[in-house]
Coordinates of C-alpha atoms and ligand atoms in Angstrom, one line a residue:
Chain B
M1 CA -8.0 17.7 -32.4
A2 CA -11.3 15.1 -31.7
F3 CA -9.5 12.0 -32.5
W4 CA -7.7 13.0 -29.5
I5 CA -10.3 13.8 -27.2
E6 CA -12.2 10.7 -28.4
L7 CA -9.0 8.9 -27.0
L8 CA -9.1 10.8 -24.3
I9 CA -13.0 9.6 -23.0
S10 CA -11.7 5.8 -24.0
G11 CA -8.7 6.1 -21.8
L12 CA -11.0 8.0 -19.0
V13 CA -13.6 4.6 -19.3
A14 CA -10.2 2.2 -19.4
G15 CA -8.9 3.9 -16.3
L16 CA -12.3 4.0 -14.7
V17 CA -12.3 -0.1 -14.3
I18 CA -8.4 0.1 -13.4
G19 CA -9.2 2.7 -10.6
L20 CA -12.3 0.7 -9.2
S21 CA -10.2 -3.0 -9.3
A22 CA -7.0 -0.7 -7.9
L23 CA -9.8 0.6 -4.7
S24 CA -10.6 -3.1 -4.0
I25 CA -6.7 -3.9 -3.6
T26 CA -5.7 -0.5 -2.4
L27 CA -9.0 -1.4 0.6
V28 CA -7.7 -4.7 1.5
F29 CA -4.4 -3.9 1.6
G30 CA -4.5 -0.8 3.9
I31 CA -7.0 -2.7 6.2
A32 CA -5.9 -7.0 5.5
R33 CA -2.7 -5.9 5.0
F34 CA -1.9 -8.2 1.6
P35 CA -1.8 -7.9 -1.8
N36 CA -5.1 -9.9 -2.6
A37 CA -4.3 -11.8 -6.1
A38 CA -8.0 -12.9 -6.4
T39 CA -9.1 -9.1 -7.4
G40 CA -8.7 -9.8 -10.6
D41 CA -11.0 -13.0 -11.0
T42 CA -13.7 -11.4 -9.0
M43 CA -14.0 -9.0 -11.6
T44 CA -14.7 -12.0 -13.9
V45 CA -16.8 -13.4 -11.3
G46 CA -18.9 -9.8 -11.0
A47 CA -18.5 -9.7 -15.4
Y48 CA -20.6 -13.0 -15.3
G49 CA -22.7 -12.4 -13.1
A50 CA -23.7 -9.1 -14.7
L51 CA -24.1 -11.6 -17.8
L52 CA -26.9 -14.0 -16.8
G53 CA -28.4 -10.9 -15.1
H54 CA -29.0 -8.6 -18.2
R55 CA -29.7 -11.7 -19.9
A56 CA -31.8 -13.0 -17.6
T57 CA -33.7 -9.4 -17.9
N58 CA -32.6 -7.5 -20.2
S59 CA -31.4 -4.3 -17.9
L60 CA -28.1 -3.6 -17.5
L61 CA -29.4 -2.5 -13.9
V62 CA -30.5 -5.5 -12.8
G63 CA -27.4 -7.3 -14.8
G64 CA -24.8 -4.6 -13.0
L65 CA -26.5 -5.4 -9.2
T66 CA -26.2 -9.3 -9.8
G67 CA -22.8 -9.1 -10.8
A68 CA -21.8 -6.6 -7.5
I69 CA -23.2 -9.2 -5.7
A70 CA -22.0 -12.3 -6.8
G71 CA -18.6 -9.9 -6.1
A72 CA -19.9 -9.1 -3.2
I73 CA -20.6 -12.8 -1.8
V74 CA -17.2 -13.8 -3.1
G75 CA -14.9 -11.3 -1.3
F76 CA -17.0 -11.8 1.6
L77 CA -16.5 -16.2 0.9
G78 CA -13.1 -16.2 0.1
Y79 CA -12.7 -13.8 3.3
W80 CA -14.5 -16.6 6.0
F81 CA -13.3 -19.6 4.7
I82 CA -9.7 -18.9 3.0
F83 CA -8.4 -15.2 4.8
R84 CA -9.9 -15.2 8.3
K85 CA -8.0 -18.5 9.2
L86 CA -5.0 -17.3 8.0
A87 CA -4.8 -14.1 9.6
Q88 CA -2.3 -14.2 12.1
R89 CA 0.2 -15.5 9.2
S90 CA 2.8 -14.0 7.2
N91 CA 1.1 -11.6 4.3
V92 CA 3.5 -13.8 1.9
A93 CA 1.1 -16.8 3.0
L94 CA -2.1 -14.3 2.6
L95 CA -0.9 -13.3 -0.7
V96 CA -0.1 -17.3 -1.5
A97 CA -3.5 -18.1 -1.3
S98 CA -5.4 -15.4 -3.0
I99 CA -3.0 -16.7 -5.5
G100 CA -4.9 -20.0 -5.3
L101 CA -8.6 -18.9 -4.8
A102 CA -7.5 -16.6 -7.9
F103 CA -6.8 -19.7 -9.5
V104 CA -10.2 -22.0 -8.5
L105 CA -12.6 -18.8 -9.3
R106 CA -11.3 -19.0 -12.8
A107 CA -11.1 -22.6 -13.0
I108 CA -14.5 -22.5 -11.8
L109 CA -16.1 -19.7 -14.6
G110 CA -14.1 -22.1 -17.1
V111 CA -16.1 -25.2 -15.9
S112 CA -19.7 -23.0 -16.1
F113 CA -19.3 -21.3 -18.7
G114 CA -16.7 -22.6 -21.2
H115 CA -13.2 -20.3 -22.5
S116 CA -15.8 -18.9 -25.7
Q117 CA -15.4 -15.3 -25.2
Q118 CA -18.7 -13.7 -24.6
V119 CA -20.6 -10.2 -25.2
F120 CA -22.9 -8.2 -23.2
Q121 CA -26.0 -7.5 -26.1
L122 CA -26.2 -4.0 -26.0
P123 CA -28.8 -2.3 -28.2
L124 CA -26.6 -0.2 -30.3
V125 CA -27.1 3.5 -30.6
R126 CA -25.6 6.3 -32.2
P127 CA -23.2 7.9 -31.0
W128 CA -24.1 11.3 -30.2
R129 CA -21.9 14.2 -31.8
I130 CA -19.6 17.1 -29.9
G131 CA -18.2 19.1 -32.4
D132 CA -16.2 16.7 -34.1
V133 CA -16.3 14.3 -31.1
P134 CA -18.2 11.7 -30.9
V135 CA -20.0 10.6 -27.4
H136 CA -21.4 6.6 -26.8
P137 CA -24.3 7.4 -24.2
N138 CA -23.1 4.6 -22.7
D139 CA -19.6 5.2 -21.6
L140 CA -21.7 8.6 -20.1
V141 CA -24.2 5.9 -18.4
L142 CA -21.2 4.0 -17.2
A143 CA -18.8 6.8 -16.3
G144 CA -21.8 7.6 -14.0
A145 CA -22.1 4.2 -12.8
C146 CA -18.4 4.2 -11.4
A147 CA -18.9 7.3 -10.2
T148 CA -22.0 6.6 -8.4
I149 CA -19.5 3.4 -6.8
L150 CA -16.7 5.5 -5.6
A151 CA -18.9 7.8 -3.6
I152 CA -20.8 5.0 -2.3
V153 CA -17.5 3.3 -0.9
F154 CA -16.0 7.2 0.6
A155 CA -19.6 7.5 2.0
I156 CA -19.1 4.4 3.7
L157 CA -15.8 5.3 4.7
H158 CA -15.9 8.9 5.6
L159 CA -19.6 9.4 6.8
T160 CA -20.6 6.3 8.9
P161 CA -19.1 4.5 12.1
I162 CA -18.0 0.6 10.9
G163 CA -16.5 3.2 7.5
R164 CA -14.7 4.6 10.7
R165 CA -13.8 2.2 12.4
M166 CA -12.0 0.4 9.0
R167 CA -10.3 3.5 8.7
A168 CA -9.0 2.9 12.6
V169 CA -7.9 -0.5 11.3
A170 CA -6.1 0.7 8.4
D171 CA -4.0 3.5 11.2
D172 CA -3.1 0.5 13.7
P173 CA -4.8 -2.3 13.8
A174 CA -3.8 -3.8 17.4
L175 CA -4.8 -0.3 18.5
A176 CA -8.2 -0.8 17.5
R177 CA -8.4 -4.3 19.4
V178 CA -7.6 -2.9 22.3
S179 CA -9.4 -0.1 21.9
G180 CA -12.7 -2.8 21.7
I181 CA -13.1 -2.8 18.1
S182 CA -14.0 -6.0 16.3
P183 CA -12.2 -7.1 13.8
S184 CA -14.7 -9.2 12.4
S185 CA -17.1 -7.0 11.6
V186 CA -14.2 -4.4 10.1
M187 CA -13.2 -7.1 7.9
T188 CA -16.9 -8.4 7.2
V189 CA -17.6 -5.2 6.0
L190 CA -14.4 -4.4 4.1
W191 CA -14.0 -7.6 2.1
L192 CA -18.2 -7.5 0.7
L193 CA -16.9 -3.5 -0.2
A194 CA -14.0 -4.9 -1.7
G195 CA -15.8 -7.8 -3.9
A196 CA -18.6 -5.4 -4.9
V197 CA -15.8 -2.6 -6.2
S198 CA -14.2 -5.7 -7.8
A199 CA -17.0 -6.6 -9.5
S200 CA -18.4 -3.4 -10.4
A201 CA -14.5 -2.9 -12.8
G202 CA -15.3 -6.3 -14.1
I203 CA -18.5 -5.5 -15.2
V204 CA -17.2 -2.2 -16.9
A205 CA -14.7 -3.8 -18.7
G206 CA -16.9 -6.8 -19.7
I207 CA -19.5 -4.3 -20.9
K208 CA -16.4 -2.5 -23.0
T209 CA -15.1 -5.5 -24.7
V210 CA -15.5 -8.9 -24.3
V211 CA -16.0 -11.7 -21.3
S212 CA -13.9 -14.2 -20.2
P213 CA -12.3 -16.4 -17.9
E214 CA -9.4 -14.2 -18.4
M215 CA -10.6 -10.9 -18.4
G216 CA -9.6 -9.9 -14.8
W217 CA -6.4 -12.3 -14.8
D218 CA -5.2 -9.8 -17.7
L219 CA -6.1 -6.2 -16.1
L220 CA -4.7 -7.2 -12.4
L221 CA -1.4 -6.3 -13.2
P222 CA -2.4 -2.3 -14.4
A223 CA -5.0 -2.3 -11.3
F224 CA -1.7 -3.3 -9.0
A225 CA 0.4 -1.2 -10.7
A226 CA -2.4 1.7 -10.0
A227 CA -2.6 0.8 -6.4
I228 CA 1.0 1.6 -6.3
V229 CA 1.1 4.9 -8.1
G230 CA -1.2 5.8 -6.1
G231 CA 0.7 5.3 -2.7
I232 CA -0.5 1.6 -1.6
G233 CA -3.5 2.2 1.1
S234 CA -4.9 5.8 0.3
P235 CA -8.0 4.9 -2.3
V236 CA -8.4 9.0 -4.0
G237 CA -5.2 7.9 -4.6
A238 CA -6.4 4.8 -6.5
V239 CA -8.9 5.8 -8.2
V240 CA -6.9 9.0 -9.7
A241 CA -4.1 6.7 -10.8
G242 CA -6.3 4.6 -12.5
L243 CA -7.6 7.3 -14.4
L244 CA -4.3 8.5 -14.7
I245 CA -2.5 5.3 -16.2
G246 CA -6.0 4.5 -17.7
V247 CA -5.6 7.9 -20.0
V248 CA -1.8 7.7 -20.6
Q249 CA -2.3 4.3 -21.7
E250 CA -4.7 5.0 -24.9
M251 CA -2.9 8.3 -26.1
A252 CA 0.5 6.6 -25.8
T253 CA -1.2 3.6 -28.1
P254 CA -0.6 5.6 -31.6
F255 CA 2.9 6.4 -31.0
V256 CA 3.4 2.6 -29.0
G257 CA 0.5 0.2 -31.0
F258 CA -2.0 -2.0 -28.7
T259 CA 1.3 -4.2 -27.6
Y260 CA 3.1 -2.7 -25.4
K261 CA 0.4 -0.1 -24.1
I262 CA -0.3 -1.7 -20.8
A263 CA 3.5 -1.8 -20.4
L264 CA 3.2 1.6 -20.2
S265 CA 1.7 1.3 -17.0
F266 CA 4.8 0.1 -15.6
L267 CA 7.0 2.2 -17.1
L268 CA 4.8 4.9 -14.8
M269 CA 4.6 2.6 -12.0
L270 CA 8.5 2.5 -11.6
V271 CA 9.3 6.5 -12.2
V272 CA 7.2 7.0 -9.3
L273 CA 8.4 4.5 -6.8
L274 CA 11.8 5.5 -7.8
V275 CA 10.5 9.7 -7.6
R276 CA 8.0 9.4 -4.8
P277 CA 8.4 5.6 -3.3
R278 CA 4.8 6.2 -1.2
G279 CA 3.3 6.9 -4.1
L280 CA 1.2 10.2 -5.1
F281 CA -0.8 10.1 -2.7
G282 CA 0.4 8.0 0.7
K283 CA 0.1 8.1 3.6
L284 CA 3.4 9.6 5.4
E285 CA 5.3 6.6 6.7
G286 CA 6.3 6.7 10.3
A287 CA 3.3 9.2 10.9
R288 CA 2.2 6.5 13.2
Chain N
M1 CA -13.9 -5.7 38.8
K2 CA -11.5 -7.7 40.2
L3 CA -8.1 -8.5 38.4
A4 CA -6.3 -11.6 39.8
L5 CA -2.7 -12.6 37.8
R6 CA -1.4 -15.8 38.7
D7 CA 2.1 -17.2 37.8
I8 CA 2.2 -14.9 34.6
S9 CA 4.9 -15.5 32.4
V10 CA 6.8 -14.2 28.9
R11 CA 9.4 -15.4 27.2
F12 CA 10.9 -13.8 24.0
G13 CA 13.0 -16.5 23.2
G14 CA 15.1 -17.9 26.2
F15 CA 14.7 -14.6 27.9
K16 CA 12.0 -14.5 30.5
A17 CA 11.1 -11.4 29.8
V18 CA 8.1 -11.9 33.2
D19 CA 8.9 -14.7 35.4
G20 CA 6.6 -15.9 37.5
I21 CA 3.8 -12.9 38.9
S22 CA 0.5 -13.1 40.7
L23 CA -0.8 -10.0 41.8
A24 CA -4.6 -9.1 42.5
I25 CA -5.8 -5.9 41.8
E26 CA -8.7 -5.1 43.6
P27 CA -11.9 -3.1 42.0
G28 CA -11.9 0.5 42.1
T29 CA -8.7 0.7 43.5
L30 CA -5.7 2.9 41.6
V31 CA -2.5 0.8 41.7
G32 CA 1.0 1.8 40.7
I33 CA 3.9 -0.6 38.9
I34 CA 6.9 0.8 39.3
G35 CA 10.9 -0.9 38.7
P36 CA 13.4 -0.8 36.5
N37 CA 14.0 -0.4 32.8
G38 CA 13.1 -3.6 31.3
A39 CA 11.8 -5.1 34.2
G40 CA 8.9 -6.1 32.1
K41 CA 6.0 -3.7 33.0
S42 CA 5.0 -2.8 29.4
T43 CA 5.2 -6.9 28.7
L44 CA 3.1 -7.5 31.8
F45 CA 0.2 -5.0 30.3
S46 CA 0.4 -6.3 27.1
M47 CA 0.5 -10.1 28.3
V48 CA -2.5 -9.5 30.6
T49 CA -4.3 -7.5 27.5
G50 CA -3.7 -10.1 25.7
F51 CA -0.8 -9.5 22.7
L52 CA 1.5 -12.0 23.0
P53 CA -0.8 -15.2 22.9
H54 CA 2.6 -17.1 23.9
G55 CA 2.9 -16.2 27.3
E56 CA 2.1 -18.6 30.1
G57 CA -0.1 -18.3 33.7
V58 CA -4.0 -17.2 34.3
V59 CA -5.6 -13.8 34.3
S60 CA -8.9 -13.3 35.5
L61 CA -11.3 -10.6 35.7
G62 CA -14.0 -10.8 38.1
E63 CA -15.2 -14.2 37.7
A64 CA -14.1 -14.6 35.0
D65 CA -10.9 -16.3 33.9
I66 CA -10.4 -14.4 30.4
S67 CA -6.7 -16.2 29.7
R68 CA -7.5 -17.3 26.4
D69 CA -10.2 -14.1 25.0
T70 CA -9.1 -11.7 22.4
P71 CA -7.7 -8.1 23.1
F72 CA -10.5 -7.3 21.8
G73 CA -12.9 -9.6 24.2
R74 CA -10.8 -8.3 26.9
A75 CA -11.4 -4.4 25.8
R76 CA -15.4 -5.3 26.0
R77 CA -15.5 -6.5 29.2
G78 CA -13.5 -3.6 30.3
M79 CA -10.4 -3.7 30.3
V80 CA -8.5 -1.2 28.6
R81 CA -4.5 0.0 28.6
T82 CA -2.2 2.6 26.9
F83 CA 1.2 2.7 25.6
Q84 CA 4.4 4.2 27.0
V85 CA 4.8 5.5 23.5
P86 CA 1.3 6.7 22.7
R87 CA -0.4 5.2 20.5
E88 CA -3.2 7.3 17.8
F89 CA -5.4 6.7 14.9
A90 CA -2.8 8.7 12.9
H91 CA -4.9 9.6 10.2
L92 CA -8.6 10.2 12.3
T93 CA -9.4 13.4 14.1
V94 CA -9.2 13.5 17.6
R95 CA -12.7 13.7 17.7
E96 CA -12.8 10.3 15.0
N97 CA -10.3 8.7 17.4
L98 CA -12.7 8.9 20.3
M99 CA -15.4 8.3 18.1
A100 CA -14.2 5.4 16.9
A101 CA -13.7 3.9 20.2
A102 CA -17.5 4.1 21.9
P103 CA -18.6 0.2 22.1
G104 CA -22.3 -0.4 21.0
Q105 CA -22.2 0.9 17.3
S106 CA -24.9 -1.1 15.1
G107 CA -24.0 1.0 12.5
E108 CA -21.2 -1.3 11.7
N109 CA -23.2 -3.6 10.5
L110 CA -24.3 -2.9 7.5
I111 CA -28.1 -4.2 8.0
D112 CA -28.5 -1.5 10.2
L113 CA -26.3 1.1 8.5
F114 CA -28.8 1.0 5.6
F115 CA -32.1 -0.4 6.6
R116 CA -32.5 1.0 10.6
P117 CA -30.4 4.5 10.0
G118 CA -32.9 6.5 12.5
K119 CA -31.2 3.8 14.6
V120 CA -27.8 4.3 14.0
R121 CA -28.3 8.1 13.7
N122 CA -29.4 7.9 17.6
E123 CA -26.2 6.5 18.8
E124 CA -24.4 8.8 16.7
D125 CA -25.7 11.8 18.6
A126 CA -25.5 9.7 22.4
I127 CA -21.6 9.1 21.1
R128 CA -21.2 12.6 19.6
R129 CA -22.5 14.5 23.1
E130 CA -20.2 11.8 24.9
V131 CA -17.4 12.9 22.6
E132 CA -18.3 16.4 23.3
E133 CA -18.0 16.5 26.9
T134 CA -14.7 13.7 26.8
I135 CA -13.1 16.6 24.5
D136 CA -13.9 19.4 27.4
F137 CA -13.0 16.9 30.3
L138 CA -9.9 16.5 28.8
K139 CA -9.6 20.4 27.4
L140 CA -8.6 19.2 23.6
R141 CA -11.2 21.0 22.5
A142 CA -8.5 23.1 20.2
V143 CA -7.8 20.5 18.3
A144 CA -10.3 18.4 17.9
D145 CA -11.0 18.1 13.8
V146 CA -7.2 17.7 13.7
S147 CA -5.6 14.4 12.4
A148 CA -4.3 13.1 15.5
G149 CA -0.8 12.0 14.1
R150 CA -0.2 15.9 14.4
L151 CA -0.4 16.3 17.7
S152 CA 2.0 17.0 20.2
G153 CA 3.4 14.2 22.8
G154 CA 1.2 15.6 25.2
Q155 CA -1.7 16.0 23.4
K156 CA -1.5 11.9 22.2
K157 CA -1.3 11.1 26.4
L158 CA -4.7 13.0 26.9
L159 CA -6.1 11.8 23.7
E160 CA -4.7 8.0 25.2
L161 CA -6.9 8.9 27.7
G162 CA -9.7 10.1 25.9
R163 CA -9.7 6.6 23.9
V164 CA -9.4 4.1 26.8
L165 CA -12.4 6.3 28.6
M166 CA -14.5 5.9 25.5
T167 CA -14.8 2.0 26.0
K168 CA -16.6 2.9 28.8
P169 CA -14.0 0.5 30.8
K170 CA -13.9 -0.2 34.8
L171 CA -10.2 -1.0 34.9
I172 CA -7.4 1.4 33.1
L173 CA -4.0 0.1 32.3
L174 CA -1.4 3.7 32.0
D175 CA 1.7 2.7 30.5
E176 CA 3.7 5.4 31.8
P177 CA 1.4 8.4 31.2
F178 CA 3.4 11.3 32.9
A179 CA 6.4 10.4 30.8
G180 CA 8.1 13.4 29.0
V181 CA 4.4 15.5 29.9
N182 CA 5.1 18.5 31.6
P183 CA 4.9 18.7 34.9
V184 CA 1.5 21.1 35.2
L185 CA 0.1 18.5 32.8
I186 CA 0.8 15.9 35.3
E187 CA -0.9 17.3 37.9
E188 CA -4.0 18.2 35.3
L189 CA -3.7 14.2 34.6
S190 CA -3.5 13.5 38.5
G191 CA -6.8 15.3 38.9
H192 CA -8.4 13.4 35.9
I193 CA -7.2 9.9 37.3
R194 CA -8.8 10.6 40.6
A195 CA -11.7 11.9 39.8
L196 CA -12.5 9.3 37.3
N197 CA -11.4 7.2 40.7
Q198 CA -14.1 8.6 42.7
R199 CA -16.2 7.4 39.5
G200 CA -15.4 3.6 40.2
I201 CA -13.1 3.1 37.9
G202 CA -10.2 1.0 38.4
F203 CA -6.5 2.2 37.3
V204 CA -3.0 0.3 37.7
I205 CA 0.1 2.9 36.3
I206 CA 3.3 2.1 35.3
E207 CA 5.1 5.3 36.2
H208 CA 8.5 6.5 36.8
D209 CA 8.0 9.6 38.4
L210 CA 7.2 8.4 41.9
S211 CA 6.8 11.8 43.5
A212 CA 3.5 11.8 41.4
L213 CA 2.6 8.3 41.4
S214 CA 2.7 7.6 45.3
R215 CA 0.9 10.7 45.7
L216 CA -1.6 8.6 43.1
V217 CA -2.2 5.2 44.5
S218 CA -2.9 3.0 47.4
V219 CA -0.9 0.3 46.8
L220 CA 2.7 0.0 44.8
H221 CA 3.9 -2.9 43.3
V222 CA 7.5 -3.0 42.5
M223 CA 8.8 -5.7 39.7
D224 CA 12.7 -5.9 39.1
Q225 CA 14.1 -8.8 36.7
G226 CA 10.8 -9.6 35.1
K227 CA 9.8 -10.8 39.2
L228 CA 7.6 -8.7 42.3
L229 CA 10.2 -8.3 44.1
A230 CA 7.9 -5.9 46.9
S231 CA 4.3 -4.7 47.5
G232 CA 2.1 -2.5 50.4
A233 CA 2.1 0.9 50.5
P234 CA 4.5 3.9 48.5
A235 CA 5.8 5.3 51.5
E236 CA 6.5 1.7 52.7
V237 CA 7.9 0.2 49.9
L238 CA 10.1 2.7 48.8
A239 CA 11.0 2.8 52.3
R240 CA 12.7 -0.8 51.5
K241 CA 16.7 -1.3 51.1
D242 CA 15.9 -3.4 48.2
V243 CA 13.6 -1.7 46.4
R244 CA 15.9 1.3 46.2
E245 CA 18.8 -1.1 45.2
A246 CA 16.7 -2.3 42.5
Y247 CA 15.8 0.4 41.4
L248 CA 18.4 2.8 41.4
G249 CA 20.9 0.3 40.7
G250 CA 22.8 0.0 44.0
A251 CA 23.2 3.8 44.1
A252 CA 21.2 4.6 47.3
Ligands
ADP1 N1 8.4 -8.2 21.5 C1 9.8 -8.5 22.4 N2 11.0 -9.1 22.1 C2 12.3 -9.7 22.5 N3 12.1 -8.7 23.5 C3 11.2 -7.9 23.9 C4 10.3 -7.8 23.0 N4 9.3 -6.4 24.2 C5 10.0 -6.3 25.3 N5 11.3 -7.2 25.4 C6 12.2 -7.3 26.7 O1 11.8 -7.5 27.5 C7 12.1 -6.9 28.4 C8 11.0 -6.1 29.2 O2 10.6 -5.4 28.9 P1 9.7 -4.0 29.4 O3 8.3 -4.7 29.5 O4 8.9 -3.0 27.9 O5 9.9 -3.7 30.6 P2 9.6 -2.3 31.1 O6 8.5 -1.5 30.6 O7 9.6 -2.9 32.1 O8 11.2 -1.5 31.2 C9 13.3 -5.9 27.8 O9 14.4 -6.7 27.8 C10 12.6 -5.5 27.0 O10 13.9 -5.9 26.0
MG2 MG1 7.9 -0.2 29.3

């Protein structure tokens, strides 16, 4: 039993990484309307940013903030120099551009930091025992940080003027423009937010495992799977589906082995697409 | 603000949906546009509000040539439109739909949002007061917290009017505001339009309900096959033989 609870906990932590990256994908898809393949490498930027910040200050909080800010900057620069110029083009053009940006980011990271794997040097802390279950304090800290990030994102979306306008653009971009809603301020905030959220996912992944230039790209597919399972464009759906996929993958590892657990997220995605094409929390098509 | 159109044309492929329209809308007037389906009326609105970058001709508002302005820029100058098939931000509540359209929100800038929350809050309070007035004006109180996607067709028409009002417009372009609206609501909407016009807001109204429209507007333009067929006082224009033929397909 304790074994399963342990798997559940590590599934939830993995799920937070998937959920945060899926949240970034779904925000961009809902508002800028294309699947952003640079999400994975923005995660990597966040992980390296946090690694540097942590090494310099020995504070995980400072490291995390550094990484999140680095991600926000990359998100904004990608918008300003690439996606803004292609705004009138098809979403295939935007997807291809984002794949290009992904490769560029990875190359820059590879050249700057080398391809060897790096780890966060964290003091070893003995896990607490709750009954038979070992609980790592670091996991709790990470979960708390993720919860805070989610709370901030949802507060911005639902409680602020810019969030209202972001949701308006997600509903009907053309109507937003004729209603005097500035596309550039909505897009600026979207990309800062999407970059910081992807970076946070990368930071958590980096702390839990290792940091390497390829890490984000490897995490991209489960993130897309979660965004689709949750219902593309639905922030709540992305987070819930990310947690679901994380837990399913971990709990299934004893049965299918480590190598095949990734395939499970796609199995889950296929099942959801077949049974409920708009995803778990998908917006109703034709509601507008 | 005077709206002047010069030689406006819009092509879809080889087909000219709007074909060399020139007309001027005097500030603060109530003007109607009629014409058979497919005459190009809605396309003219889309062109004027900046939605058809491939359209030709010059659009000027007041002194300014706005032909190259973005749709957003034109809205900020005070010219806004509604849609023939009403559009709304479906997942926002009626109240949020109205709030989203209010201009001058420094809360859309993260720096102000986090570092000048007092200023943002004051603006939000002012916008909220205005929204509540608009909700009362349009009698939308009962559905204020309902997702706009769930409203009835008539309620959506009211919401469209409310949304454009929130942008503080000087000129409103209404595309078939009475279509699918019951006679009582048509009277009510007409009353709103008159009241707003009295406050100085100009209207251009595309409408098929000729009797309701004639009672409202002082000038009527008739479009047919992308061209301007006639302009003038409603009674005169509607009495013209060519207009009746174009409109009623030659039946009269
Ligand atoms: N996006 C479009 N692509 C191609 N043809 C269009 C488009 N929009 C309108 N049209 C055509 O242009 C003509 C004028 O349409 P419209 O402006 O909607 O007429 P009205 O509003 O007067 O009924 C119609 O023949 C219509 O089919
Ligand atoms: Mg029309």
